[in-house]
Amino acid sequence: MDKLIEYDAQNQIFHLHNHDVSYLLSVEEGNVLAHLYFGAAVRHYHGQLRYPRADRGFSGNLPGSLDRTYSLDTLPREISCAGELDYHEPAVIVRQANGSNSLALRYQDYQIIDGKPQLPGLPAAFVEDDTEAQTLIIKMQDQLTGVAAELWYTVYRDQPIITRTCRLINQGSAKVNLEKLASMQLDFTGHANLESITLPGAYADERQMERRPLQHGVTEFRSRRGTSSHQMNPFIALVEPTTNEQRGDAYGMMLVYSGNHQISVEKDQNDQVRLLMGINDANFNWQLLPGQSFQAPEVVMTYSDEGLNGMSQNLHHLIQERIIRSKFKHQERPIVVNNWEATYFDFDESKLQPIVDEAQAMGIEMFVLDDGWFGHRDDDNSSLGDWQVYQKKFPHGLAHFADYVHAKGLKFGIWFEPEMISFDSQLYRAHPDWLMRVPDRQPSPSRNQYVLDLTRKDVRDNLVTQISAILQNNQIDYVKWDMNRSLSDIYSLELPADRQGEVYHRYVLGLYDLMERITQAFPDILFEGCSGGGGRFDAGIAYYMPQIWPSDNTDAIARLKIQYGTSLIYPISMTTAHVSVIPNQQTGRQTPFATRGAVAMSGVFGYELDLTKLTDDEKQQVKRQVAKYKAIRPLVQYGHFYRLKSPFEGNQAAWMFIDDKRSEAIVMTFNVLTNAANRLTRTVLVGLDPQKDYEELMTHQVYGGDELMKLGFYDPLVHQDFTAKLYHFKVRQ
Ligand code: DGJ
């Protein structure tokens, strides 16, 4: 097997490489582990980019050394610790018995193994066999305390991907407290003008792309909400100022984690940049007794010189092929109708049946029963935790309704919000100690609900029992797993006072355990993650659930930005999108049916409206949309996705989907507002075969692939707001 990791013992240099990327690190004087390079692949490394030695004022030197030219304050490194003479943000903080947090992790040894070990209890990218990747494990230790660290680097053979994580092990004889552990540190030198691209947002306004030059000082992108959050996705891209969608250097880093995260970027006095990514250290404090260890979640890194689209396609491929595990990962996803925006809580079996009938007539493939089918839930003030069927709404039982849906040839899906509890619930009355609350304090409600203490096994066991019973007894084909608040009142009655700093992370570990148990027990159910829309749209959830609801905002124009931003990292097969009514229930906007269809057809497609209330003309349009989507579904869900025009930069958006063979492409263009004095604009395609001719199937016009990629075509001049156009190209044989 060709080596993916080389070790030059004489110069103590490690080179991880494949066809696309190289990552280089070295052991320097004093056994300090230095970073040399991450970027485009090189065949062989000849020793350059070792950090030049220089005596710089106020950047002191290694303890015991007389060499004034060697400083941890300037050397790019792979891991840094509090208490060292390095004035940047550290990757590791370990508090010791004497009160000190000073640590000096130094290189000890290494190991190279075939394949990629999984992380206990945590989601991570995987391999299907050991020839796909190699892993370098670097062992570091602090002489004084015995605290050790393992830095794990995996390089994939056929993907431009390197994954990193870190494990901290207390090999000393005294208890220590871990106060911070970044999953990775990446130092950049000679990139003074780097810019960051992140995905901040809000509820119903998720993953809004934001690009800015790095400034001196520390910039932090983070979540402290207990979830990966609507407010900041656990991702960062670093790019050069000239990088655009199609060209230029793009480094993309995502954290495979669904809880509090922290991405800090520090540009220092020498214009060097340190990137740290990992669990947020706010209210984090993990006790490590002698012999115990702590595993940080994984970071997936990629590099592309083909701009942001190159970076995104690398991440899409990795997530699609080596993070998502579900048996549905390559299957065409059903077209759904979901009753949430159609009925909210106001439904019963007899009201839903006509929607199912209409769905069948229109070719829709699955009915999803959303919130309100359990306990005595008529609004969002009760019943969370009571996963028993609401008799009033389903007098003949849920299986009766599931049978009805199945008899119509549709699949049947159902909504849960497993992590929550209402005060007005049997579960609360039986177990008032099962929610997270600080002793003697009133917990804070949000949507009038509270968070179950998932750090507790008895709580998780109860949920597995209740949810399994519903799934077993009602022929469920699909589950939407929702989560409708941020965490607060962080406290677990099961943990002692000095270990409450573990609760945030233990909640996430508990959640992963719960998801693992339920998804593994029901492998034939298609699971969809959700958190009030896109509050937990991350690669951690993707490990358990192959698709996620990106936003509660179903407005097509708002979705242009949400879906564009989401596509920076996550594959289309993960991103669900539904047509809803006008005026839109979140924005009041009136968008043409065709535009709503085109935006929703750019993801995993469905409807979220009362089909019985549509006009005849709209019903015909639904039928046509459903038929069209079925024809293009494999291409949309599993083709290569390219962003062409950013809605963050102007009045238009455009994107395209193309198959592996470059023989078929769908192009969607969108014009937001019209203008009396319309200027001509063009859409220029990418990724086609320049040597081939393509026919547009609507107009039968034939174009050369080279023409479409150089000249492009004019966008239509429209005198209407919120328009969309769908082009379907096929290679002419
Ligand atoms: C939030 C979800 O994002 C919605 O789609 C819907 O399921 C509601 N929760 C139900 O409470």
PDB file of N, CA, C and O in Angstrom, residues 335-344 352 355 359 364 366-371 413-415 478 480 528 530 549 578-580 605-611:
ATOM      1  N   ILE A 335     -40.607  12.629  -1.486  1.00  0.00           N
ATOM      2  CA  ILE A 335     -41.218  13.971  -1.485  1.00  0.00           C
ATOM      3  C   ILE A 335     -42.294  13.970  -0.394  1.00  0.00           C
ATOM      4  O   ILE A 335     -43.197  13.130  -0.412  1.00  0.00           O
ATOM      5  N   VAL A 336     -42.191  14.911   0.547  1.00  0.00           N
ATOM      6  CA  VAL A 336     -43.097  14.875   1.700  1.00  0.00           C
ATOM      7  C   VAL A 336     -44.153  15.969   1.618  1.00  0.00           C
ATOM      8  O   VAL A 336     -43.968  16.985   0.952  1.00  0.00           O
ATOM      9  N   VAL A 337     -45.254  15.725   2.326  1.00  0.00           N
ATOM     10  CA  VAL A 337     -46.095  16.841   2.745  1.00  0.00           C
ATOM     11  C   VAL A 337     -46.133  16.773   4.261  1.00  0.00           C
ATOM     12  O   VAL A 337     -46.369  15.716   4.853  1.00  0.00           O
ATOM     13  N   ASN A 338     -45.827  17.906   4.874  1.00  0.00           N
ATOM     14  CA  ASN A 338     -45.756  17.996   6.332  1.00  0.00           C
ATOM     15  C   ASN A 338     -46.908  18.892   6.801  1.00  0.00           C
ATOM     16  O   ASN A 338     -47.186  19.920   6.187  1.00  0.00           O
ATOM     17  N   ASN A 339     -47.581  18.518   7.879  1.00  0.00           N
ATOM     18  CA  ASN A 339     -48.788  19.258   8.279  1.00  0.00           C
ATOM     19  C   ASN A 339     -48.522  20.445   9.198  1.00  0.00           C
ATOM     20  O   ASN A 339     -49.473  21.081   9.647  1.00  0.00           O
ATOM     21  N   TRP A 340     -47.261  20.773   9.485  1.00  0.00           N
ATOM     22  CA  TRP A 340     -47.022  21.841  10.472  1.00  0.00           C
ATOM     23  C   TRP A 340     -47.634  23.174  10.017  1.00  0.00           C
ATOM     24  O   TRP A 340     -48.561  23.692  10.623  1.00  0.00           O
ATOM     25  N   GLU A 341     -47.153  23.721   8.927  1.00  0.00           N
ATOM     26  CA  GLU A 341     -47.701  25.018   8.505  1.00  0.00           C
ATOM     27  C   GLU A 341     -49.135  24.876   7.974  1.00  0.00           C
ATOM     28  O   GLU A 341     -49.828  25.868   7.802  1.00  0.00           O
ATOM     29  N   ALA A 342     -49.556  23.645   7.712  1.00  0.00           N
ATOM     30  CA  ALA A 342     -50.923  23.442   7.214  1.00  0.00           C
ATOM     31  C   ALA A 342     -51.949  23.572   8.341  1.00  0.00           C
ATOM     32  O   ALA A 342     -52.988  24.205   8.184  1.00  0.00           O
ATOM     33  N   THR A 343     -51.622  22.977   9.490  1.00  0.00           N
ATOM     34  CA  THR A 343     -52.635  22.909  10.562  1.00  0.00           C
ATOM     35  C   THR A 343     -52.134  23.422  11.905  1.00  0.00           C
ATOM     36  O   THR A 343     -52.935  23.647  12.803  1.00  0.00           O
ATOM     37  N   TYR A 344     -50.822  23.544  12.066  1.00  0.00           N
ATOM     38  CA  TYR A 344     -50.226  23.716  13.394  1.00  0.00           C
ATOM     39  C   TYR A 344     -50.832  22.661  14.341  1.00  0.00           C
ATOM     40  O   TYR A 344     -50.882  21.485  13.951  1.00  0.00           O
ATOM     41  N   LEU A 352     -56.804  15.349   8.732  1.00  0.00           N
ATOM     42  CA  LEU A 352     -55.569  15.024   8.011  1.00  0.00           C
ATOM     43  C   LEU A 352     -55.826  14.111   6.808  1.00  0.00           C
ATOM     44  O   LEU A 352     -55.101  14.173   5.808  1.00  0.00           O
ATOM     45  N   ILE A 355     -55.909  15.614   3.374  1.00  0.00           N
ATOM     46  CA  ILE A 355     -54.579  16.073   2.917  1.00  0.00           C
ATOM     47  C   ILE A 355     -53.818  14.877   2.335  1.00  0.00           C
ATOM     48  O   ILE A 355     -53.158  14.973   1.300  1.00  0.00           O
ATOM     49  N   ALA A 359     -52.465  14.402  -1.412  1.00  0.00           N
ATOM     50  CA  ALA A 359     -51.044  14.089  -1.612  1.00  0.00           C
ATOM     51  C   ALA A 359     -50.902  12.909  -2.562  1.00  0.00           C
ATOM     52  O   ALA A 359     -50.076  12.919  -3.488  1.00  0.00           O
ATOM     53  N   ILE A 364     -47.236  12.862  -4.346  1.00  0.00           N
ATOM     54  CA  ILE A 364     -46.369  13.046  -3.164  1.00  0.00           C
ATOM     55  C   ILE A 364     -46.176  11.685  -2.490  1.00  0.00           C
ATOM     56  O   ILE A 364     -47.067  10.831  -2.529  1.00  0.00           O
ATOM     57  N   MET A 366     -44.783  10.919   0.871  1.00  0.00           N
ATOM     58  CA  MET A 366     -44.765  10.668   2.318  1.00  0.00           C
ATOM     59  C   MET A 366     -45.587  11.739   3.040  1.00  0.00           C
ATOM     60  O   MET A 366     -45.521  12.921   2.693  1.00  0.00           O
ATOM     61  N   PHE A 367     -46.316  11.321   4.046  1.00  0.00           N
ATOM     62  CA  PHE A 367     -47.035  12.268   4.899  1.00  0.00           C
ATOM     63  C   PHE A 367     -46.305  12.342   6.237  1.00  0.00           C
ATOM     64  O   PHE A 367     -46.044  11.310   6.865  1.00  0.00           O
ATOM     65  N   VAL A 368     -45.997  13.555   6.680  1.00  0.00           N
ATOM     66  CA  VAL A 368     -45.327  13.716   7.970  1.00  0.00           C
ATOM     67  C   VAL A 368     -46.257  14.400   8.960  1.00  0.00           C
ATOM     68  O   VAL A 368     -46.726  15.515   8.737  1.00  0.00           O
ATOM     69  N   LEU A 369     -46.501  13.692  10.039  1.00  0.00           N
ATOM     70  CA  LEU A 369     -47.333  14.192  11.129  1.00  0.00           C
ATOM     71  C   LEU A 369     -46.428  14.943  12.098  1.00  0.00           C
ATOM     72  O   LEU A 369     -45.604  14.343  12.777  1.00  0.00           O
ATOM     73  N   ASP A 370     -46.615  16.247  12.157  1.00  0.00           N
ATOM     74  CA  ASP A 370     -45.713  17.081  12.965  1.00  0.00           C
ATOM     75  C   ASP A 370     -46.218  17.173  14.407  1.00  0.00           C
ATOM     76  O   ASP A 370     -47.046  16.363  14.857  1.00  0.00           O
ATOM     77  N   ASP A 371     -45.749  18.163  15.099  1.00  0.00           N
ATOM     78  CA  ASP A 371     -46.009  18.386  16.525  1.00  0.00           C
ATOM     79  C   ASP A 371     -47.516  18.341  16.853  1.00  0.00           C
ATOM     80  O   ASP A 371     -48.328  18.878  16.109  1.00  0.00           O
ATOM     81  N   GLY A 413     -44.514   9.496   8.313  1.00  0.00           N
ATOM     82  CA  GLY A 413     -43.476  10.031   9.194  1.00  0.00           C
ATOM     83  C   GLY A 413     -44.076  10.712  10.407  1.00  0.00           C
ATOM     84  O   GLY A 413     -45.236  11.125  10.400  1.00  0.00           O
ATOM     85  N   ILE A 414     -43.284  10.867  11.448  1.00  0.00           N
ATOM     86  CA  ILE A 414     -43.791  11.436  12.696  1.00  0.00           C
ATOM     87  C   ILE A 414     -42.720  12.279  13.383  1.00  0.00           C
ATOM     88  O   ILE A 414     -41.528  12.034  13.223  1.00  0.00           O
ATOM     89  N   TRP A 415     -43.193  13.244  14.155  1.00  0.00           N
ATOM     90  CA  TRP A 415     -42.343  14.229  14.841  1.00  0.00           C
ATOM     91  C   TRP A 415     -42.140  13.840  16.304  1.00  0.00           C
ATOM     92  O   TRP A 415     -43.070  13.390  16.964  1.00  0.00           O
ATOM     93  N   TYR A 478     -40.404   7.348   8.962  1.00  0.00           N
ATOM     94  CA  TYR A 478     -39.550   8.546   9.026  1.00  0.00           C
ATOM     95  C   TYR A 478     -39.774   9.218  10.376  1.00  0.00           C
ATOM     96  O   TYR A 478     -40.897   9.225  10.893  1.00  0.00           O
ATOM     97  N   LYS A 480     -38.892  12.944  12.420  1.00  0.00           N
ATOM     98  CA  LYS A 480     -38.297  14.293  12.505  1.00  0.00           C
ATOM     99  C   LYS A 480     -37.973  14.537  13.974  1.00  0.00           C
ATOM    100  O   LYS A 480     -38.871  14.574  14.814  1.00  0.00           O
ATOM    101  N   GLU A 528     -34.680  12.637  10.308  1.00  0.00           N
ATOM    102  CA  GLU A 528     -34.336  14.015   9.941  1.00  0.00           C
ATOM    103  C   GLU A 528     -34.115  14.823  11.212  1.00  0.00           C
ATOM    104  O   GLU A 528     -34.978  14.865  12.095  1.00  0.00           O
ATOM    105  N   CYS A 530     -33.585  18.367  13.384  1.00  0.00           N
ATOM    106  CA  CYS A 530     -34.244  19.666  13.327  1.00  0.00           C
ATOM    107  C   CYS A 530     -34.010  20.315  14.683  1.00  0.00           C
ATOM    108  O   CYS A 530     -33.954  19.627  15.701  1.00  0.00           O
ATOM    109  N   TRP A 549     -33.573  19.740   8.768  1.00  0.00           N
ATOM    110  CA  TRP A 549     -34.432  20.856   8.366  1.00  0.00           C
ATOM    111  C   TRP A 549     -33.640  22.145   8.611  1.00  0.00           C
ATOM    112  O   TRP A 549     -33.292  22.454   9.743  1.00  0.00           O
ATOM    113  N   HIS A 578     -39.181  23.030   1.655  1.00  0.00           N
ATOM    114  CA  HIS A 578     -40.602  22.802   1.370  1.00  0.00           C
ATOM    115  C   HIS A 578     -41.264  24.038   0.762  1.00  0.00           C
ATOM    116  O   HIS A 578     -40.958  25.165   1.147  1.00  0.00           O
ATOM    117  N   VAL A 579     -42.202  23.791  -0.116  1.00  0.00           N
ATOM    118  CA  VAL A 579     -43.057  24.863  -0.635  1.00  0.00           C
ATOM    119  C   VAL A 579     -44.143  25.136   0.406  1.00  0.00           C
ATOM    120  O   VAL A 579     -44.770  24.196   0.907  1.00  0.00           O
ATOM    121  N   SER A 580     -44.348  26.418   0.722  1.00  0.00           N
ATOM    122  CA  SER A 580     -45.408  26.765   1.674  1.00  0.00           C
ATOM    123  C   SER A 580     -46.310  27.840   1.061  1.00  0.00           C
ATOM    124  O   SER A 580     -46.057  28.296  -0.051  1.00  0.00           O
ATOM    125  N   PHE A 605     -36.962  17.768  -1.444  1.00  0.00           N
ATOM    126  CA  PHE A 605     -38.173  18.528  -1.758  1.00  0.00           C
ATOM    127  C   PHE A 605     -39.406  18.069  -0.979  1.00  0.00           C
ATOM    128  O   PHE A 605     -39.563  16.887  -0.676  1.00  0.00           O
ATOM    129  N   GLY A 606     -40.289  19.043  -0.712  1.00  0.00           N
ATOM    130  CA  GLY A 606     -41.564  18.697  -0.118  1.00  0.00           C
ATOM    131  C   GLY A 606     -42.488  19.894  -0.046  1.00  0.00           C
ATOM    132  O   GLY A 606     -42.176  20.981  -0.554  1.00  0.00           O
ATOM    133  N   TYR A 607     -43.641  19.669   0.582  1.00  0.00           N
ATOM    134  CA  TYR A 607     -44.653  20.721   0.758  1.00  0.00           C
ATOM    135  C   TYR A 607     -44.993  20.838   2.225  1.00  0.00           C
ATOM    136  O   TYR A 607     -44.962  19.854   2.969  1.00  0.00           O
ATOM    137  N   GLU A 608     -45.335  22.042   2.618  1.00  0.00           N
ATOM    138  CA  GLU A 608     -45.710  22.287   4.004  1.00  0.00           C
ATOM    139  C   GLU A 608     -46.905  23.234   3.963  1.00  0.00           C
ATOM    140  O   GLU A 608     -46.796  24.424   4.260  1.00  0.00           O
ATOM    141  N   LEU A 609     -48.022  22.730   3.478  1.00  0.00           N
ATOM    142  CA  LEU A 609     -49.233  23.538   3.335  1.00  0.00           C
ATOM    143  C   LEU A 609     -50.415  22.581   3.255  1.00  0.00           C
ATOM    144  O   LEU A 609     -50.241  21.370   3.115  1.00  0.00           O
ATOM    145  N   ASP A 610     -51.612  23.174   3.361  1.00  0.00           N
ATOM    146  CA  ASP A 610     -52.818  22.356   3.302  1.00  0.00           C
ATOM    147  C   ASP A 610     -53.196  22.150   1.836  1.00  0.00           C
ATOM    148  O   ASP A 610     -53.735  23.061   1.190  1.00  0.00           O
ATOM    149  N   LEU A 611     -52.889  20.952   1.342  1.00  0.00           N
ATOM    150  CA  LEU A 611     -53.103  20.679  -0.092  1.00  0.00           C
ATOM    151  C   LEU A 611     -54.574  20.814  -0.478  1.00  0.00           C
ATOM    152  O   LEU A 611     -54.896  21.079  -1.634  1.00  0.00           O
TER     153      LEU A 611
END
